[in-house]
Coordinates of C-alpha atoms in Angstrom, one line a residue:
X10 CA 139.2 139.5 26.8
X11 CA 140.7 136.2 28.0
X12 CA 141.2 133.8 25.6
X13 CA 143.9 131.9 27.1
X14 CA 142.2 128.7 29.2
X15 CA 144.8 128.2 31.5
X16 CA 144.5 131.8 32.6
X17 CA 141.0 129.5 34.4
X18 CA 142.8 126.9 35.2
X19 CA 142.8 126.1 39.1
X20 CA 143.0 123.8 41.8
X21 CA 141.1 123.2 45.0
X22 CA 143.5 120.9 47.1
X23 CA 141.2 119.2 50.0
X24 CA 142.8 117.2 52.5
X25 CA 145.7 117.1 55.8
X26 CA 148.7 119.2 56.4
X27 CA 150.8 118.6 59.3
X28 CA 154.9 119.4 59.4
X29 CA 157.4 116.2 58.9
X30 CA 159.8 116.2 61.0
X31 CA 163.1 113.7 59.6
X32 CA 165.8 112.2 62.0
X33 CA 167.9 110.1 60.1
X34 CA 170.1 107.9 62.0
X35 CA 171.7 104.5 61.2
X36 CA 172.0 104.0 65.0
X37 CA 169.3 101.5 65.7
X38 CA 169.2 97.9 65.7
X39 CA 167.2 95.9 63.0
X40 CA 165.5 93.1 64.8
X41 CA 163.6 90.3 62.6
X42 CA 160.5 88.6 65.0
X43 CA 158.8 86.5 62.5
X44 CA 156.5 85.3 64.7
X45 CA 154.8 89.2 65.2
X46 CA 152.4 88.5 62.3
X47 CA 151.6 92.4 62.3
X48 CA 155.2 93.4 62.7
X49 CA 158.0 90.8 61.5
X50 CA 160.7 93.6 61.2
X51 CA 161.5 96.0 64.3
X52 CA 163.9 98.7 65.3
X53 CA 164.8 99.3 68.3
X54 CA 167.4 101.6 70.6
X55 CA 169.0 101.5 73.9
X56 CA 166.6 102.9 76.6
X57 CA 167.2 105.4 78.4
X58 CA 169.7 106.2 75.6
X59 CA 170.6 109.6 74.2
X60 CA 170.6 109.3 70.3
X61 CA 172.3 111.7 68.4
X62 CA 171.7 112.5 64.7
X63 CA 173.9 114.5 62.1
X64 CA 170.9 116.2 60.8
X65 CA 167.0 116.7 60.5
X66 CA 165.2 117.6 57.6
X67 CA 161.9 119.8 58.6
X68 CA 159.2 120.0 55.6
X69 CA 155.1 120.4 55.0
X70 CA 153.7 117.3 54.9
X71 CA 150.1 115.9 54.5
X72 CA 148.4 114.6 51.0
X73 CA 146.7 117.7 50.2
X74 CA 149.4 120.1 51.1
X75 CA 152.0 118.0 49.1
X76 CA 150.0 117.7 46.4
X77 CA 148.9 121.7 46.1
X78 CA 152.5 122.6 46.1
X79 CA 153.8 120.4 43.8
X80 CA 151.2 121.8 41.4
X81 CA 151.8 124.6 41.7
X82 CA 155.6 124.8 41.7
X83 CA 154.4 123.4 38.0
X84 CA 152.9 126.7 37.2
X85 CA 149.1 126.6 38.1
X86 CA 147.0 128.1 40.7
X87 CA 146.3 126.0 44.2
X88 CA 144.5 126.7 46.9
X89 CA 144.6 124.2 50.1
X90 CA 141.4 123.5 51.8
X91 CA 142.9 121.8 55.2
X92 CA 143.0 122.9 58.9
X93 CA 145.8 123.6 61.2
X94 CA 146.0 124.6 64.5
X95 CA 146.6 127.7 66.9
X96 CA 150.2 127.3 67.3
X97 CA 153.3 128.0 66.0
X98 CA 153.8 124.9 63.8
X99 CA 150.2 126.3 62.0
X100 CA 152.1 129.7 61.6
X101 CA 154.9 127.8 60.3
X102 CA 152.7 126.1 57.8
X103 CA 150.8 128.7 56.7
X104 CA 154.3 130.7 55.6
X105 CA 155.2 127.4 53.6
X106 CA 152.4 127.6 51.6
X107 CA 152.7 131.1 51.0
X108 CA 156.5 130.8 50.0
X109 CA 155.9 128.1 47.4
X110 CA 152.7 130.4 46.0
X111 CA 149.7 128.3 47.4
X112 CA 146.7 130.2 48.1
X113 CA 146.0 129.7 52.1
X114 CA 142.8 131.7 51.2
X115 CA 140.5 128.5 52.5
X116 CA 142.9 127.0 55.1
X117 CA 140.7 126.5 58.3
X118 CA 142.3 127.1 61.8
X119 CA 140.8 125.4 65.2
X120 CA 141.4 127.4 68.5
X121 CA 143.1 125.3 71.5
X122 CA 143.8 122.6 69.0
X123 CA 147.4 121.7 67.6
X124 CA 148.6 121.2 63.8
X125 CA 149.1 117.6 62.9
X126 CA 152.9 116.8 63.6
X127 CA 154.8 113.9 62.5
X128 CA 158.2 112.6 63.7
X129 CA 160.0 110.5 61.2
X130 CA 162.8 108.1 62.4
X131 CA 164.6 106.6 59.0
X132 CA 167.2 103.9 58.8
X133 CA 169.8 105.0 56.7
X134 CA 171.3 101.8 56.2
X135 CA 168.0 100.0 54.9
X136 CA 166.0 103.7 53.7
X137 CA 163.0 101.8 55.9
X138 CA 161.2 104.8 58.3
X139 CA 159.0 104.6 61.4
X140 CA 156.2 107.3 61.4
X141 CA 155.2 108.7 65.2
X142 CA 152.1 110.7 64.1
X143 CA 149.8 113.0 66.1
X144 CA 146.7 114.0 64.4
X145 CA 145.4 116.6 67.1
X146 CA 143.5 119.1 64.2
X147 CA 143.5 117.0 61.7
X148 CA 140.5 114.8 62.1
X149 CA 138.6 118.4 62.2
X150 CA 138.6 119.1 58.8
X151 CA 134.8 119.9 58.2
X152 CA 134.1 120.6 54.3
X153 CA 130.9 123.0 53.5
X154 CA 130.4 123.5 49.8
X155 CA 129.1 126.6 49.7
X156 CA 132.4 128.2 51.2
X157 CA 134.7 126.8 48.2
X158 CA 135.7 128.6 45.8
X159 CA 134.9 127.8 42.4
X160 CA 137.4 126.3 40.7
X161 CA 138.7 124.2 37.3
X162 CA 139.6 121.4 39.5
X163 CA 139.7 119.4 42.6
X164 CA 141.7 117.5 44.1
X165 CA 140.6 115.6 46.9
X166 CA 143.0 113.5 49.4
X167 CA 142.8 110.5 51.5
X168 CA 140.5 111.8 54.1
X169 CA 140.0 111.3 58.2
X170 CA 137.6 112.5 60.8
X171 CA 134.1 112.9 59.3
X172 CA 135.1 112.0 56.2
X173 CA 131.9 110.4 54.6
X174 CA 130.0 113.5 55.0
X175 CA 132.7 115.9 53.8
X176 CA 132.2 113.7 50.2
X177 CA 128.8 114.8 50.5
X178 CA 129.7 118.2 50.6
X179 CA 132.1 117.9 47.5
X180 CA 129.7 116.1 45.5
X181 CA 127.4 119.3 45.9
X182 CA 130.0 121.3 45.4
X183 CA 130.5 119.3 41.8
X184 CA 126.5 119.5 40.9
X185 CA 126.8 123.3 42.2
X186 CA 129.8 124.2 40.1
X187 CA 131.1 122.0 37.3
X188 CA 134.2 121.4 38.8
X189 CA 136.6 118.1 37.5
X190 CA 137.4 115.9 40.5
X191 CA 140.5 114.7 40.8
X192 CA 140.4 111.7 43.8
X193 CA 143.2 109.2 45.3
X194 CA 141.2 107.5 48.3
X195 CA 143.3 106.3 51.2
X196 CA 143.2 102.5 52.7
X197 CA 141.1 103.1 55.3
X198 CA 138.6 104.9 53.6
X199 CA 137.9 101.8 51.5
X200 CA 137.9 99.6 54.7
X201 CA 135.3 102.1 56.6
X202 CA 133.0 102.9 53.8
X203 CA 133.6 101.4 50.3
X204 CA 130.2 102.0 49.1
X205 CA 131.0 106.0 50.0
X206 CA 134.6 105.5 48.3
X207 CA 132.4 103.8 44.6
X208 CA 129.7 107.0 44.7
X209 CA 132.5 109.2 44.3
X210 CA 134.4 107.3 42.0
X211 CA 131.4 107.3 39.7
X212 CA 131.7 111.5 39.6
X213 CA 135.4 111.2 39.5
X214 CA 137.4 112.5 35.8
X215 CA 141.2 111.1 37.1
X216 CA 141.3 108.7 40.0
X217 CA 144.6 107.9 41.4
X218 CA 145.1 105.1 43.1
X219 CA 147.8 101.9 43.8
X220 CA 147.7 98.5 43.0
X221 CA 147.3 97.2 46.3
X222 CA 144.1 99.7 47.1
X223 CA 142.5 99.0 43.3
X224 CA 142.7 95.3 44.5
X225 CA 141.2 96.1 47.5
X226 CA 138.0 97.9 45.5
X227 CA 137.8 95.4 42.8
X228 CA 137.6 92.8 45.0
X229 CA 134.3 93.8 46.5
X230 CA 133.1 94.1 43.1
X231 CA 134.4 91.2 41.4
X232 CA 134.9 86.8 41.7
X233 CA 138.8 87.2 43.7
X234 CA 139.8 84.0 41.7
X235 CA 139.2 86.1 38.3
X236 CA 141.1 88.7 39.6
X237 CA 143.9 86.6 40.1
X238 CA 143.9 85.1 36.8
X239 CA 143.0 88.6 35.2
X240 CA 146.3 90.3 37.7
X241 CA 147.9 92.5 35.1
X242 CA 147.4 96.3 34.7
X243 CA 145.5 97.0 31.6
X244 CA 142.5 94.5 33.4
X245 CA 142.6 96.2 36.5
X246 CA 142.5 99.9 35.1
X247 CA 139.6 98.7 32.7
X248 CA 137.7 97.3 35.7
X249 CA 137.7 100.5 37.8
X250 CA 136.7 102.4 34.6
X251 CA 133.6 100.6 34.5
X252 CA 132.8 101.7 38.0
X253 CA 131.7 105.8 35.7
X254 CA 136.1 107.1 36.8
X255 CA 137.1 109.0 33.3
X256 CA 140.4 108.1 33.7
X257 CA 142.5 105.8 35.6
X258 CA 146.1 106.1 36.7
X259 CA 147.5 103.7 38.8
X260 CA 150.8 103.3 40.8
X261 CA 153.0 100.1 41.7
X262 CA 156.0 101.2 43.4
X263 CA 159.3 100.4 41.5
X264 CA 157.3 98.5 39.0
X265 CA 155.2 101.7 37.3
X266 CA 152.8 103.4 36.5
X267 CA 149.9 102.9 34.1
X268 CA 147.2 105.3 33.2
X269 CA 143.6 104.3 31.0
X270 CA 141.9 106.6 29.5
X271 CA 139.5 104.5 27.4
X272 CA 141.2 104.7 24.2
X273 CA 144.9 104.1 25.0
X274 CA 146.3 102.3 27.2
X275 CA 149.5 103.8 28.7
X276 CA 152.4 102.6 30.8
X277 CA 156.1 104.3 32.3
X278 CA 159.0 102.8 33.0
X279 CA 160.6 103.5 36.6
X280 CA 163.6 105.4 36.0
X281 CA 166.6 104.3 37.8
X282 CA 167.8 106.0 40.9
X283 CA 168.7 105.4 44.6
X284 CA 165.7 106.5 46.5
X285 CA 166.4 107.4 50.2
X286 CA 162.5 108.0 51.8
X287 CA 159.5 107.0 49.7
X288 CA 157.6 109.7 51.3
X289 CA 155.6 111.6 49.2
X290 CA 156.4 109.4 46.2
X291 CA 152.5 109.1 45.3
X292 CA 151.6 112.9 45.9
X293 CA 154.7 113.9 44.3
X294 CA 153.9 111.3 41.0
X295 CA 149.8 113.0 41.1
X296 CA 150.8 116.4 40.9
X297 CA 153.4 115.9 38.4
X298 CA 150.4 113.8 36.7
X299 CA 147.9 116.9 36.8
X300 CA 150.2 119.7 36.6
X301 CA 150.9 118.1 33.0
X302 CA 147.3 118.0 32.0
X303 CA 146.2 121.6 33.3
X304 CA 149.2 122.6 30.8
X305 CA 147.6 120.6 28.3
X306 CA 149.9 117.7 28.2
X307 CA 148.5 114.1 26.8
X308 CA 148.4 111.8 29.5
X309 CA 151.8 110.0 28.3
X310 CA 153.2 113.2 28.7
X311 CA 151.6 113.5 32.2
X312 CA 153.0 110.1 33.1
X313 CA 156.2 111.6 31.7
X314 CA 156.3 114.5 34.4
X315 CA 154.8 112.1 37.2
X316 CA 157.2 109.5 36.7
X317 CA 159.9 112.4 37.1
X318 CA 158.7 114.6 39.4
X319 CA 158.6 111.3 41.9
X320 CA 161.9 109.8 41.6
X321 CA 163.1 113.2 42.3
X322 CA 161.4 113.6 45.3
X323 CA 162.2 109.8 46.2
X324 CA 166.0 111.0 46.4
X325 CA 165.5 113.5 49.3
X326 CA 164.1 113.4 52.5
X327 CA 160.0 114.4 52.8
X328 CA 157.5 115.3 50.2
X329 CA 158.6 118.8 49.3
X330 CA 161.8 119.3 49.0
X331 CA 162.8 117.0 45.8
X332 CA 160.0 118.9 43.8
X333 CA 160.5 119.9 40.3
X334 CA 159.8 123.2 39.1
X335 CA 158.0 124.1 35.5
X336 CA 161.8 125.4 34.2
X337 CA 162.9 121.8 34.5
X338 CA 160.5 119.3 34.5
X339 CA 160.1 119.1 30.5
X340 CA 163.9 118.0 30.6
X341 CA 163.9 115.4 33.0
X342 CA 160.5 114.3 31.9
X343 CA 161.9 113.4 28.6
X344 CA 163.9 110.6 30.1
X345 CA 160.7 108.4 31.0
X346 CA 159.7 105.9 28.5
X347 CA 156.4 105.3 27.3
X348 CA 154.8 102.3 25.8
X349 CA 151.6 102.9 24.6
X350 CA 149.2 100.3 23.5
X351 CA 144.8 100.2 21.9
X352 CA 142.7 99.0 24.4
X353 CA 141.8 95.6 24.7
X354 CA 138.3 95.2 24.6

């Protein structure tokens, strides 16, 4: 008989994948054009120029493959529920997954299409990058509930394509199975569809988002002049509690990370470091964050491993390859500090 709950303990990672592909060069020119509202910093090259770099870094990208690795490098069970293509960069994918032990059990693949692909240009002077995407497959993604497994857990991703109806299909999947939802909605989901982005808050138990995206929600909820005077964590985390979330964690860059819970209060300290590419730094901080909880951590502890698992992957280009693994994440975990702090009611 099992009596170890862990031994259960899984996680159904919905979302992209796509392969990041890293050329960092310091060979371009930094050009200010303040007058380009939507784009007051540019680089550019010579045209017609051929660029050469010392190196490329190829990784997995994508929020939900990001996220299931990082769990599971953290010792629990993922599987990825994405979509790639009929091509060698899907092939290339899949083996990924398999290397770093994520089940590729529910990974969907589209005939005649092409796995998302992302070419990353990154300023080494300034650590600023310019993202070429192509989303061929990606936008494909369609979610039908009673084809997932059942698992402890789900995480689901900043979602494209038909995205409001593959919510649908999760919440069944919730009323069908029991399963926690974990949920970090992207930008445009709250522009398209906020109402869609609330109902699933409401059957959310950890909701990870950032500042600028909880101001975003809160916004349409609340008077914008008392959200100015009310600006500071502990407000806005108790604000998107109210909207039926369990818990709230929520991410500002170099200034933190705060988590609510209802009781406590909790907040982490950056640690300092030199980061090179921010990419991944939220994916890498959430499954740091929930890889701590399956192993029964308290959520200062899982701030603990988020905070660390992030400003290692901050130092290394892409989402993957700065991971932490379970045999050392306890010790660099225990140089975050924690302030932690009743409720204010």
């Amino acid at each position: 008989m099992n009596t170890d709950p862990q031994q259960n303990t899984s996680v159904l990672c919905i979302g992209s994948i796509g392969k990041d592909v890293f050329f960092p060069t310091n060979q371009g020119t930094i050009m200010e054009t303040p007058d380009d509202m939507l784009s007051q910093k540019k680089i550019a090259f010579e045209l017609g120029a051929k660029i050469y770099v010392e190196d490329r870094v190829e990784c997995v990208g994508g929020c939900a493959a990001n996220v299931a690795t990082g769990i599971a490098l953290l010792g629990t069970k993922t599987i990825i529920n994405s979509i790639i293509g009929s091509d060698q960069t899907g092939e290339w994918l899949k083996e990924e997954l398999e290397e770093k032990g994520v089940s590729i059990q529910n990974l969907q693949r589209a005939n005649e299409k092409k796995s998302d692909l992302s070419m990353i240009v990154v300023d080494q002077r300034s650590g600023q990058r310019t993202i070429f995407v192509s989303r061929d497959v990606g936008e494909k993604l369609r979610v039908q509930e009673n084809m997932l497994p059942k698992t402890s857990h789900a995480y689901i991703a900043s979602l494209h394509g038909e995205w409001e109806s593959n919510i649908q299909q999760i919440l069944l999947y919730k009323e069908r199975t029991g399963t926690k939802i974990i949920y970090n909605p992207g930008q445009h989901n709250i522009h398209q569809n906020v109402k869609k982005v609330l109902e699933m808050i409401a059957q959310t138990d950890m909701l990870f988002i950032n500042k600028d995206e909880a101001l975003e929600i809160l916004s349409q909820q609340n008077d914008q002049e008392e959200l100015k005077k009310q600006n500071d964590p502990q407000f806005l985390t108790n604000q998107l509690r109210i909207l039926g979330t369990k818990m709230v964690i929520m991410t500002d860059g170099q200034n933190g990370a705060w988590a609510h819970d209802g009781q406590t209060f909790y907040t982490a300290c950056c640690l300092s470091h030199t980061a090179i590419d921010a990419t991944g730094a939220g994916d890498s901080f959430l499954s740091g964050f929930v890889g701590a909880i399956l192993k029964e951590k308290t959520p200062d502890q899982a701030l603990q491993w988020g905070t660390a698992n992030a400003t290692s992957v901050v130092q290394k280009y892409g989402a993957t390859p700065g991971l932490i693994t379970i045999d050392r994440i306890e010790e660099e975990a225990s140089k975050v500090e924690i302030k932690k702090e009743s409720i204010k009611i």
